Coordinates of C-alpha atoms and ligand atoms in Angstrom, one line a residue:
X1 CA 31.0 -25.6 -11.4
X2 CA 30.6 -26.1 -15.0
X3 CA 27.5 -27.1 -16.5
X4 CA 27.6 -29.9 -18.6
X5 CA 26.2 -29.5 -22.3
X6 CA 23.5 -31.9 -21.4
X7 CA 22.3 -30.0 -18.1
X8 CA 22.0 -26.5 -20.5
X9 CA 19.9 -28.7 -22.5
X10 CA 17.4 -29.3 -20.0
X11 CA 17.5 -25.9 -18.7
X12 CA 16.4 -24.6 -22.8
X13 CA 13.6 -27.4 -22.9
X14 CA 12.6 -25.7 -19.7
X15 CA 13.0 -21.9 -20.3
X16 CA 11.3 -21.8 -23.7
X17 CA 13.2 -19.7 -26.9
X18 CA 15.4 -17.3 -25.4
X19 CA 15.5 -18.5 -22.3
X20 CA 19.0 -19.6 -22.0
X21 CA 21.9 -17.0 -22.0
X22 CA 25.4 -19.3 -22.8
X23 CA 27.4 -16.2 -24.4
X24 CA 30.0 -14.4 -22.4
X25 CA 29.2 -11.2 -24.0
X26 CA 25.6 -11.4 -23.9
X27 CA 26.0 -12.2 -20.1
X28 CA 27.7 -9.5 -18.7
X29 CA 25.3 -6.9 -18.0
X30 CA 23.8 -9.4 -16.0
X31 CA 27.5 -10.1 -14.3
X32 CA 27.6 -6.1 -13.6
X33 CA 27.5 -4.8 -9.6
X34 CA 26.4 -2.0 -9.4
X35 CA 29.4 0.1 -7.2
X36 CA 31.8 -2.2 -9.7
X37 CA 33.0 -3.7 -5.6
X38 CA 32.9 -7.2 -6.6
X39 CA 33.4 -10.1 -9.2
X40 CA 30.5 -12.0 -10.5
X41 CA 30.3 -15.2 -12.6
X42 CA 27.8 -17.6 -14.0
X43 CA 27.8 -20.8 -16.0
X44 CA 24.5 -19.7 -17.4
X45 CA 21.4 -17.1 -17.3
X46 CA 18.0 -18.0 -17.5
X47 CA 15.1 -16.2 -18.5
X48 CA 12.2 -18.0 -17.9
X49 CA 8.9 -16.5 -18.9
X50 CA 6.1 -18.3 -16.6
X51 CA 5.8 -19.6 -13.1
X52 CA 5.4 -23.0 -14.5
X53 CA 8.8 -22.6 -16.2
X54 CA 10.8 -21.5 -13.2
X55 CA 9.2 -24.0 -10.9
X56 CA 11.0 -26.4 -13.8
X57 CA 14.1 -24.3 -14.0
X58 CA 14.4 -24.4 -10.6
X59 CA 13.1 -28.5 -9.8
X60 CA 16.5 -29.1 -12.4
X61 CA 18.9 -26.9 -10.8
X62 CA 17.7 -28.8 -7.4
X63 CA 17.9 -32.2 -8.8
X64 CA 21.5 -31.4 -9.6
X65 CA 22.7 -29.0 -6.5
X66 CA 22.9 -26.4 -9.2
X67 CA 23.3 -22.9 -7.3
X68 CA 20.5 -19.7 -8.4
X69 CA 20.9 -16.5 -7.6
X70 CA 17.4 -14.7 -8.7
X71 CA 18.0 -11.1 -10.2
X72 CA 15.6 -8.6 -10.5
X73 CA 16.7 -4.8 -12.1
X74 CA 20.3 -5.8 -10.5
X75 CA 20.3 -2.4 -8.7
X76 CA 21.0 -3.8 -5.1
X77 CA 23.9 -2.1 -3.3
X78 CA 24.7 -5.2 -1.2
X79 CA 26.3 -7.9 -4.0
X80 CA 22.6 -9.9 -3.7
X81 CA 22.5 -10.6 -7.2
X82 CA 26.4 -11.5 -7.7
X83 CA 26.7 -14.4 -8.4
X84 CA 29.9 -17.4 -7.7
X85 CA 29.0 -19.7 -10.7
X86 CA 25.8 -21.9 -11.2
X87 CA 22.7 -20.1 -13.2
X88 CA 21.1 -16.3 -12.9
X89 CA 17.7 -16.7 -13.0
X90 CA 16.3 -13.5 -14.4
X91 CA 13.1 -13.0 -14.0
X92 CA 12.3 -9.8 -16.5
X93 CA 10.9 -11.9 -19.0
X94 CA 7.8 -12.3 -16.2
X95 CA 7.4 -8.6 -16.9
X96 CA 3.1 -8.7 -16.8
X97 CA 0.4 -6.6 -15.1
X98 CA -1.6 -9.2 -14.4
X99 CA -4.9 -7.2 -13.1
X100 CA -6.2 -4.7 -11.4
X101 CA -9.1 -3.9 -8.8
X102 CA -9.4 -0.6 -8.8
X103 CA -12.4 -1.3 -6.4
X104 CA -10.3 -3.6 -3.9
X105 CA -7.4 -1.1 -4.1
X106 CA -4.9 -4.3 -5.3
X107 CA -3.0 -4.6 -8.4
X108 CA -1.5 -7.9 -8.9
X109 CA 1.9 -8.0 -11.0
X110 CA 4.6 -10.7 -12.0
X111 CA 8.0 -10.4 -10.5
X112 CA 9.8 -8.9 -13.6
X113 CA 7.9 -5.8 -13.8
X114 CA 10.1 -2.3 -13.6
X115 CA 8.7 -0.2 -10.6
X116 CA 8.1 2.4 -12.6
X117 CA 5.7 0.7 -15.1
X118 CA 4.0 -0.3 -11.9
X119 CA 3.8 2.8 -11.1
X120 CA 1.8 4.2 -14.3
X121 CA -0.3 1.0 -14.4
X122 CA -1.4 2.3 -10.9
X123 CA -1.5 5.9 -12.4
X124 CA -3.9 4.9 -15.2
X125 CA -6.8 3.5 -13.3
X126 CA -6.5 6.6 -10.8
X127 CA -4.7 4.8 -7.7
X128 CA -1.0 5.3 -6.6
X129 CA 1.4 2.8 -5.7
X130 CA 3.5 4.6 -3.0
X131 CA 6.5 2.8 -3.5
X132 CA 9.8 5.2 -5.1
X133 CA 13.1 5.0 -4.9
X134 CA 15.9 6.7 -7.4
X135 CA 16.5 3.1 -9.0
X136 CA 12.7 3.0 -9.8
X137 CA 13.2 3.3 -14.0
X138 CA 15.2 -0.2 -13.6
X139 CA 14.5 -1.9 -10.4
X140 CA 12.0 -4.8 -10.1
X141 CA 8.7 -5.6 -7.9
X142 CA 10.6 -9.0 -6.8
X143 CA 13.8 -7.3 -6.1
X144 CA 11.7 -4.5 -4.6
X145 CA 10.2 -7.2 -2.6
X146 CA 13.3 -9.4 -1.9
X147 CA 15.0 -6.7 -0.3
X148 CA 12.0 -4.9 1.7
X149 CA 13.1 -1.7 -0.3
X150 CA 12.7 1.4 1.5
X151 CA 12.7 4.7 -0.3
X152 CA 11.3 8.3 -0.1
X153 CA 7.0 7.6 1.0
X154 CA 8.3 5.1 3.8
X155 CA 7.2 8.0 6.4
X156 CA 3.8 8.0 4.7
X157 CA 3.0 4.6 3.2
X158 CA 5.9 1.8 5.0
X159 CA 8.4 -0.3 3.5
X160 CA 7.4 -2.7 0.8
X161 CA 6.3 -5.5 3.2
X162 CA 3.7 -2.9 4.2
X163 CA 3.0 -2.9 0.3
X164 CA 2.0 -6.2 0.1
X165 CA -0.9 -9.0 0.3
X166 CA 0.2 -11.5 -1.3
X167 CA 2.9 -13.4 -2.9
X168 CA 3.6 -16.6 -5.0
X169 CA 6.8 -18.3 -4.6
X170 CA 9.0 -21.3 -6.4
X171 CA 10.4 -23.0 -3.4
X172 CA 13.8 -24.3 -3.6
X173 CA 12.7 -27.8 -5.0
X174 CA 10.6 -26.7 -7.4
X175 CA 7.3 -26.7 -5.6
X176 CA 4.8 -23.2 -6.1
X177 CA 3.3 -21.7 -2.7
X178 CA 0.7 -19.7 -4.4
X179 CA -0.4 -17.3 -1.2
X180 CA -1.9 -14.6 -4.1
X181 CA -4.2 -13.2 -1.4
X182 CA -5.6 -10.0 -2.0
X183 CA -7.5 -9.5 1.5
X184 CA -6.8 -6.9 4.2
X185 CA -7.9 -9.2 6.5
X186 CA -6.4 -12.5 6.9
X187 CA -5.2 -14.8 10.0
X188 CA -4.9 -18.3 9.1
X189 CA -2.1 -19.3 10.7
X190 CA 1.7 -18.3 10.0
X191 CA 1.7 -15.0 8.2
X192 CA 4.2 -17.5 5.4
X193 CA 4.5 -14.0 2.8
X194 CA 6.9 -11.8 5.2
X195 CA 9.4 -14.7 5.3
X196 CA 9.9 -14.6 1.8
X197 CA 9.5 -10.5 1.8
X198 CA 13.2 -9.3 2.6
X199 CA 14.7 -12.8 2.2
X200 CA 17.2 -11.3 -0.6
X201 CA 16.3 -14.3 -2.7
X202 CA 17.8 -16.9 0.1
X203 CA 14.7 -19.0 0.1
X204 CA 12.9 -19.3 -3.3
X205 CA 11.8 -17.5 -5.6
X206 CA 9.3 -14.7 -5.6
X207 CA 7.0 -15.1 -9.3
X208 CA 4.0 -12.6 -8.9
X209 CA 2.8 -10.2 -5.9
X210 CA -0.3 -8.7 -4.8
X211 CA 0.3 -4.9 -4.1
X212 CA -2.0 -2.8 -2.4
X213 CA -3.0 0.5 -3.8
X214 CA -3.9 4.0 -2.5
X215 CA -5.7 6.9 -3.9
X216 CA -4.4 8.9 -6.3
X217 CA -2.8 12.3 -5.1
X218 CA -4.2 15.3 -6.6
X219 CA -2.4 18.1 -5.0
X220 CA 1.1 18.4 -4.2
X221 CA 3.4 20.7 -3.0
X222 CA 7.7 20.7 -3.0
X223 CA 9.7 22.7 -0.7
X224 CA 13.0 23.0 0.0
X225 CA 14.1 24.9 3.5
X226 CA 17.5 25.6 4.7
X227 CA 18.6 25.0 8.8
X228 CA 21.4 26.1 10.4
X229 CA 21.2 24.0 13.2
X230 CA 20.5 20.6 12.9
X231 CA 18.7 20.3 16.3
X232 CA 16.1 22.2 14.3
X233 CA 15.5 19.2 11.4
X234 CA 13.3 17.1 14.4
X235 CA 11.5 20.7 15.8
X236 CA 10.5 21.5 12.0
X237 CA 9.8 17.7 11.6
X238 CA 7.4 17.2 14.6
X239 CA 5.9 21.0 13.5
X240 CA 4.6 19.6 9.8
X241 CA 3.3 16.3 11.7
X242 CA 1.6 17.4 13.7
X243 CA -0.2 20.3 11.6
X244 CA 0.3 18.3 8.6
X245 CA -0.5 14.4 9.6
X246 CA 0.0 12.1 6.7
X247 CA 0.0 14.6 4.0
X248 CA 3.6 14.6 5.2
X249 CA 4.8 12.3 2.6
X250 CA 8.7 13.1 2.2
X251 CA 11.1 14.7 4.8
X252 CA 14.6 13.5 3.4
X253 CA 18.1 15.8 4.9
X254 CA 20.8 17.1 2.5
X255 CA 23.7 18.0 4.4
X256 CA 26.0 21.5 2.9
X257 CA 28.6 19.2 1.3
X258 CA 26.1 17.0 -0.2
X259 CA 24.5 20.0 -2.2
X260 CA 27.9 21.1 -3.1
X261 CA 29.0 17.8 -4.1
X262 CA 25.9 18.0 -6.8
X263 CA 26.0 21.4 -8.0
X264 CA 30.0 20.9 -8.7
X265 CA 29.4 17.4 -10.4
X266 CA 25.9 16.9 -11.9
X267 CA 25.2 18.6 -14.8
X268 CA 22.2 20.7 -14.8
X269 CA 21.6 20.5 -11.0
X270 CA 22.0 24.3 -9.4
X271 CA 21.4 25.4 -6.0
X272 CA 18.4 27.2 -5.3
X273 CA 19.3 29.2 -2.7
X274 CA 20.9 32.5 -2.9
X275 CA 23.7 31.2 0.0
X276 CA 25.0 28.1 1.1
X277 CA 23.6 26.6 4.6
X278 CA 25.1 24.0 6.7
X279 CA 21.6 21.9 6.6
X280 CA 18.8 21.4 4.0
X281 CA 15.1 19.6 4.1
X282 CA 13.2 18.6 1.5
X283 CA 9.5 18.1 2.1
X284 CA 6.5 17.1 -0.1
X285 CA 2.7 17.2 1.0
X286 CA 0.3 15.5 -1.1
X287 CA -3.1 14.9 -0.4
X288 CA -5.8 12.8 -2.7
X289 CA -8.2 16.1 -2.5
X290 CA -7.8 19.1 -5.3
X291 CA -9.2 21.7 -2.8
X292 CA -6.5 20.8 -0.1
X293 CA -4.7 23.9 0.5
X294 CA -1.1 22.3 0.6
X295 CA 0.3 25.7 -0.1
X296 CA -1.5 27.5 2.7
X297 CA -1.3 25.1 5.2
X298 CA 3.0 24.7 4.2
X299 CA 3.5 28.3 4.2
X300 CA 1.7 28.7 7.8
X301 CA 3.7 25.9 9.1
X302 CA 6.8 27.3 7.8
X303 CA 6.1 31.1 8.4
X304 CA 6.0 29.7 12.1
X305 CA 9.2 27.6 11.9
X306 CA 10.9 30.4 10.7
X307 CA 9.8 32.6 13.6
X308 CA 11.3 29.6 16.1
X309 CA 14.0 30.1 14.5
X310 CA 13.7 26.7 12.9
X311 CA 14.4 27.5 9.7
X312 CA 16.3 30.4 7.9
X313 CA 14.9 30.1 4.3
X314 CA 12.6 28.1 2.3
X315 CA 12.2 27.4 -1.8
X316 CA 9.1 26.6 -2.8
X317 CA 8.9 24.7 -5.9
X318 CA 6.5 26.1 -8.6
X319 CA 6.1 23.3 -11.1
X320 CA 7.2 20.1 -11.7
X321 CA 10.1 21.4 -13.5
X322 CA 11.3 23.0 -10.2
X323 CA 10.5 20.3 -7.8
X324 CA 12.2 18.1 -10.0
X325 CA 15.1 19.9 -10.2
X326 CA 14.4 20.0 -6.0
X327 CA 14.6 16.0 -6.1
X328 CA 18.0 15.9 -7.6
X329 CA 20.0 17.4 -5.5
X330 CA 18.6 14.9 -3.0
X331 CA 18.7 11.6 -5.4
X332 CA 22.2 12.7 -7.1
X333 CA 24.0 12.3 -3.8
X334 CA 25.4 9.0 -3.9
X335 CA 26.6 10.0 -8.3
X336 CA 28.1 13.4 -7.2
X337 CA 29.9 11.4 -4.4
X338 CA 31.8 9.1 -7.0
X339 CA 32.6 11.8 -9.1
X340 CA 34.2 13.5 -5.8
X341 CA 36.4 10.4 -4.9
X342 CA 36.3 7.4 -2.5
X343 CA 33.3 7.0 0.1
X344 CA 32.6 4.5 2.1
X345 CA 28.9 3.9 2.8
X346 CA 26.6 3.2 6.3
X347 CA 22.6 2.3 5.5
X348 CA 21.6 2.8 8.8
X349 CA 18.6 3.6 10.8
X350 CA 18.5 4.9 14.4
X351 CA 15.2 5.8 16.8
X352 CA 13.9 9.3 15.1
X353 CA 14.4 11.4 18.3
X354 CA 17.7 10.1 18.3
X355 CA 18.8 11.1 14.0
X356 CA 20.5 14.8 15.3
X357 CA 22.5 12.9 17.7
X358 CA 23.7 10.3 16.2
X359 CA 25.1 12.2 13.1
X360 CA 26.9 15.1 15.8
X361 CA 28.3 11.7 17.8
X362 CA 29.4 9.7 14.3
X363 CA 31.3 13.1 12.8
X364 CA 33.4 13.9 15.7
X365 CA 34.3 9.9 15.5
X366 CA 35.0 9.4 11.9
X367 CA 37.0 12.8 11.6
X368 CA 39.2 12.1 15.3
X369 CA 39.9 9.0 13.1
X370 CA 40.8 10.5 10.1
X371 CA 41.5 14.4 9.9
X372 CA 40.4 15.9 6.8
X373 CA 37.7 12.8 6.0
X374 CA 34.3 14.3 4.9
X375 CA 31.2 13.1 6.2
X376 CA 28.2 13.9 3.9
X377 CA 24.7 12.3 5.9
X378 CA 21.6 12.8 3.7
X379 CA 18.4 10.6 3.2
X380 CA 15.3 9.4 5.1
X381 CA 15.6 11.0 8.1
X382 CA 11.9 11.1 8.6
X383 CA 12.2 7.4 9.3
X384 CA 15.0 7.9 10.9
X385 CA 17.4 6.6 8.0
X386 CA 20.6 8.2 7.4
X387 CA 23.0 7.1 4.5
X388 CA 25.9 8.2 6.3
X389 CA 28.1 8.1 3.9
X390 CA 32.0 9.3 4.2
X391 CA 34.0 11.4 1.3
X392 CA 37.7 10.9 1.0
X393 CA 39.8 13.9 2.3
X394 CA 40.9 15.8 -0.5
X395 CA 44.1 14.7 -1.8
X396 CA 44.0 11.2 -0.6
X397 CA 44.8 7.6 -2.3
X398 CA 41.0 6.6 -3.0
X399 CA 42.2 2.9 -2.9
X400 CA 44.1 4.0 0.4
X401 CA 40.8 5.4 1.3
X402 CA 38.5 2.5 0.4
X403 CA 40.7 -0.1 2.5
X404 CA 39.9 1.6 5.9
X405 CA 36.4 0.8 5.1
X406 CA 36.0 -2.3 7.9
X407 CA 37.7 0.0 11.0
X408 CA 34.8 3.1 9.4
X409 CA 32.0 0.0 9.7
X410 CA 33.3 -0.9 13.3
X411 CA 33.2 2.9 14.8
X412 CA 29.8 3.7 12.8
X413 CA 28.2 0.6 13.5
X414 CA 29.3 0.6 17.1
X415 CA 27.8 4.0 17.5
X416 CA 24.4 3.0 15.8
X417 CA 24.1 -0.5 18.1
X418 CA 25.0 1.9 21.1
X419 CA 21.8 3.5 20.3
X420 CA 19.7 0.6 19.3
X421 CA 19.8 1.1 15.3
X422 CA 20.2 -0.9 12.6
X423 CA 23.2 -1.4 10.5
X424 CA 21.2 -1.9 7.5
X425 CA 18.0 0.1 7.6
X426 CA 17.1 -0.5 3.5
X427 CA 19.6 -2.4 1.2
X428 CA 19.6 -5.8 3.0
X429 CA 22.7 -7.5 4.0
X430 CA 23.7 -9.2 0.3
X431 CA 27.9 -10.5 0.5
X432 CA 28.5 -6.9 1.7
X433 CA 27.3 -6.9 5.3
X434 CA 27.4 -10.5 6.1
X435 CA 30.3 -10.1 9.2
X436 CA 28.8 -7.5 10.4
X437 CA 25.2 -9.2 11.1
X438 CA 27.1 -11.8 12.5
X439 CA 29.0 -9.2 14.6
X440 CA 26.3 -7.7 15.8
X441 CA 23.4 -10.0 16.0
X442 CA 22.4 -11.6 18.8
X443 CA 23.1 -15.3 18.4
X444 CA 19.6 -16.5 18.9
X445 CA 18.3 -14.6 16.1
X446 CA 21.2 -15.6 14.0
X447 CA 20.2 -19.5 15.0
X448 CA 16.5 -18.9 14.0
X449 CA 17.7 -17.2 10.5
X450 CA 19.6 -20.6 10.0
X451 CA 17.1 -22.9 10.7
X452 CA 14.6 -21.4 8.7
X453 CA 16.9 -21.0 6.1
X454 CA 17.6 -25.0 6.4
X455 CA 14.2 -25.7 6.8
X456 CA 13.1 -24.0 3.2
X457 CA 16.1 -24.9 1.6
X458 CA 18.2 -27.8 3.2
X459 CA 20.5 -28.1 0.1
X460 CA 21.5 -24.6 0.1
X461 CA 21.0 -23.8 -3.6
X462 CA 18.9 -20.2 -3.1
X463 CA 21.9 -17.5 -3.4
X464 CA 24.3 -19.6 -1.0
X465 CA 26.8 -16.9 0.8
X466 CA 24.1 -14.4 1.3
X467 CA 22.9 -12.9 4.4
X468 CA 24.9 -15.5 6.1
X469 CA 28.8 -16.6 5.6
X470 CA 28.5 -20.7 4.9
Ligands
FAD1 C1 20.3 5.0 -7.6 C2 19.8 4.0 -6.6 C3 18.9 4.4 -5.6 C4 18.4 3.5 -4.7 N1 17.6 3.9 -3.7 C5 17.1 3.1 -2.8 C6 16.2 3.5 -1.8 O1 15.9 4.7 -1.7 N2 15.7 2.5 -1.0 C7 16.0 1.2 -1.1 O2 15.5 0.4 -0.3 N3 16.9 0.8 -2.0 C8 17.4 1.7 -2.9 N4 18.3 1.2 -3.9 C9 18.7 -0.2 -3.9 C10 17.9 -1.1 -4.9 O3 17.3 -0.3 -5.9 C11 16.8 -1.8 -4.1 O4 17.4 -2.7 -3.2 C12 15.9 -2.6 -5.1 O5 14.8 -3.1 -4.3 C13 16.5 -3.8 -5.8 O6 15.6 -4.2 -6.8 P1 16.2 -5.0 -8.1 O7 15.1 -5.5 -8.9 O8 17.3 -4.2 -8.7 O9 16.9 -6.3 -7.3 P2 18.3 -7.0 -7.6 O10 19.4 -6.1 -7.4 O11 18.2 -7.7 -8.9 O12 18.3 -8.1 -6.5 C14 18.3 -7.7 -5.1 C15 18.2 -9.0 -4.2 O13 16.9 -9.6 -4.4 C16 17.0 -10.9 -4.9 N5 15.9 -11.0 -5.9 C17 15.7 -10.3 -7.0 N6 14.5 -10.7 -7.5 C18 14.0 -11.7 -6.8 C19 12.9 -12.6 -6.9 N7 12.0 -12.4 -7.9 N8 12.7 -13.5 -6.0 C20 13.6 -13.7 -5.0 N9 14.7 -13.0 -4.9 C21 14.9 -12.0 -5.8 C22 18.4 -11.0 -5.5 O14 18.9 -12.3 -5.5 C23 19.2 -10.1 -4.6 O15 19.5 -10.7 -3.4 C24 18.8 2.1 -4.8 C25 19.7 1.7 -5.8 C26 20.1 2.7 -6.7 C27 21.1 2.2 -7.8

């Protein structure tokens, strides 16, 4: 649909100097998807800079059934952000800190803020906001928000919507729900915030947030330790909780291929053990106390696993230099991967107990389907979220490759409903996993998703074709 002259007008008169983005050129970073899958277009992006100004942005594109897809950092991995004409509404121009109470533990933020400024606005008045994930130097609190992102302190501090007290939203006509609350205690009906938390922009939206913060961490310690049985990952897991409790913050799995992957593609990453292992943890205790004896109480715990026979070796990191250099083998998976070849991606999430289990069962599946395909798991598996993701066999057509990904979906997802998982444990559903929520989910959840979505937004102008087929 092609905006008429007049229209773009209205929408400049609306979004303030700069608010208005007409120029192919100067559009296409905001066209851009991030695994370069699928197409995106726009007639134009706009930038507003207030609340006021998106509630007016937004009341204009209504009046004229005018299609907005809201962007954030555009790091999603599910198409949310792509766009089939209509406007992008941008919010990084709504880029403010608006306060915070170090007192009442809240910060409250516009949408537009990057993660990781959050992050040191948090830092700076002695409180941590728990929230991290590798797209965290680009990613914004509304996308972070919109799609319930997960990341690496989920096993200690939740997903985002366990991150949050209140929000403010433009509702698809134009309207502003300002539910800014910043109590911990609050049951007035409806909780109206988690409808809008995870919503992938479908039903308005999201301007400013109220986070909750936690105290600062002041000891911390990194360790990498190396299994050669992956029965043992849940053994060492339930050792550290149980001696460890919450200062368990990270427990993410790097299969043997995935370390390879890194060390033979990423530059600067090397592995830190003297030989290869067919499994890999990597923990991190933190605790907000200087005198807690991390160390000790790791090296205990581990001296123990490794008399079980848990673990075979351990690296313990001995500055942030070294646990840094830890982190990315972990966080350069997902690069090393592209570099390799084709792979086809699973975001799922299965019961804990059941994460050993699941990734023996999906293997033998995916490689009696293809001989020679390379499965490389890694990820949260202290939440019980495995990226299983699936390497080309050496040799073969990537395209080739890439167009068996729906029958991989079908046995993998099969496998994970079999066990009652989820097919999407973190990145939200977006264009890219639309058939197979409709696949899997029952139909009366699938009828309750549609009539709150037609409830909120009747005219269908919040990212129409996400989440659900229309
Ligand atoms: C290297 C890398 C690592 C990643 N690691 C993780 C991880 O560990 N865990 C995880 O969960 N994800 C991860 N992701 C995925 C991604 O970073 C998250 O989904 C993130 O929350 C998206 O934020 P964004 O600002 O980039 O949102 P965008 O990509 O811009 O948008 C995502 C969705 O939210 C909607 N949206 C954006 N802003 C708003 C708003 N203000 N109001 C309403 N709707 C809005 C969009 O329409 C879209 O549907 C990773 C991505 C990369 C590239």
């Amino acid at each position: 649909m092609a905006l008429s002259d007049q229209f773009i007008e209205k929408l400049i008169a609306a979004a303030g100097d700069g608010g208005v983005v007409t120029d192919a050129a100067d559009q296409a970073p905001y066209l851009a998807e991030e695994r370069g899958l699928m197409e995106s277009t726009c007639d134009a992006v706009v930038r507003p800079s207030t609340t006021q100004a998106t509630a007016e942005v937004v009341a204009l594109c209504a009046s004229e059934h005018v299609p907005i897809v809201a962007m954030g950092g555009n790091t999603g991995l599910v198409g949310g952000s792509v766009a089939a004409g209509g406007v992008i509404l941008s919010t990084e121009r709504m880029n403010k800190v608006i306060e915070i109470d170090a007192l009442n533990h809240t910060m409250t933020v516009e949408a537009g803020c990057i993660l990781a400024d959050i992050q040191d606005a948090a830092e700076a008045e002695n409180c941590l906001f728990p929230l991290s994930l590798g797209a965290e130097g680009s990613c914004m609190i509304g996308g972070n928000l919109s799609t319930n992102a997960g990341g690496v302190g989920v096993l200690r501090y939740g997903n985002t919507r366990d991150l949050i007290l209140g929000i403010e939203v433009v509702l698809p006509d134009g309207r502003i729900w300002s539910g800014l609350n910043a109590l911990r205690k609050d049951n007035t009906g409806y909780d109206l915030k988690q409808l809008f938390i995870g919503a992938e922009g479908t039903l308005g939206i999201i301007t400013k947030a109220v986070l909750k913060l936690f105290p600062l961490p002041r000891s911390k310690v990194t360790v990498m330790a190396a299994l050669d049985d992956l029965d043992n990952i849940l053994a060492l897991f339930d050792r550290l909780r149980a001696g460890c409790g919450d200062r368990l913050t990270a427990f993410e799995m790097v299969a043997e291929i995935g370390l390879d992957l890194v060390v033979r593609h990423i530059p600067g990453a090397r592995d830190p053990f003297a030989q290869r292992h067919p499994w890999y943890v990597l923990m991190e205790l933190t605790s907000p106390s200087e005198n807690d004896d991390l160390r000790g109480q790791l090296e205990s715990a581990l001296g123990r696993a490794l008399e079980a026979g848990e673990i075979v070796d351990a690296v313990f990191a001995e500055s942030e230099g070294q646990a840094a250099e830890l982190w990315k083998i972990r966080e350069e998976i997902p690069a090393a991967q592209t570099r390799e070849g084709g792979s086809i991606k699973h975001d799922i999430s299965v019961p804990v107990s059941k994460t050993g289990e699941f990734i023996i069962r999906a293997t033998k599946l995916v490689e009696d389907e293809m001989p020679g395909i390379r499965a490389c798991p890694f990820g949260h598996i202290g939440d019980g979220n495995i990226h299983y993701n699936l390497t080309q066999p050496v040799g073969m057509d990537k395209q080739a490759f890439l167009g068996r990904w729906v029958d991989f979906n079908r046995l993998v997802h099969d496998l994970v409903k079999s066990m009652n998982g989820s097919i999407s444990a973190e990145h939200g559903i977006g264009l890219v996993k639309r058939s197979e929520l409709e696949h899997y989910a029952p139909e009366i959840e699938l009828d309750l998703m549609r009539r709150i979505k037609s409830v909120i937004d009747p005219d269908n102008i919040m990212n129409p074709g996400k989440i659900f087929e229309n």
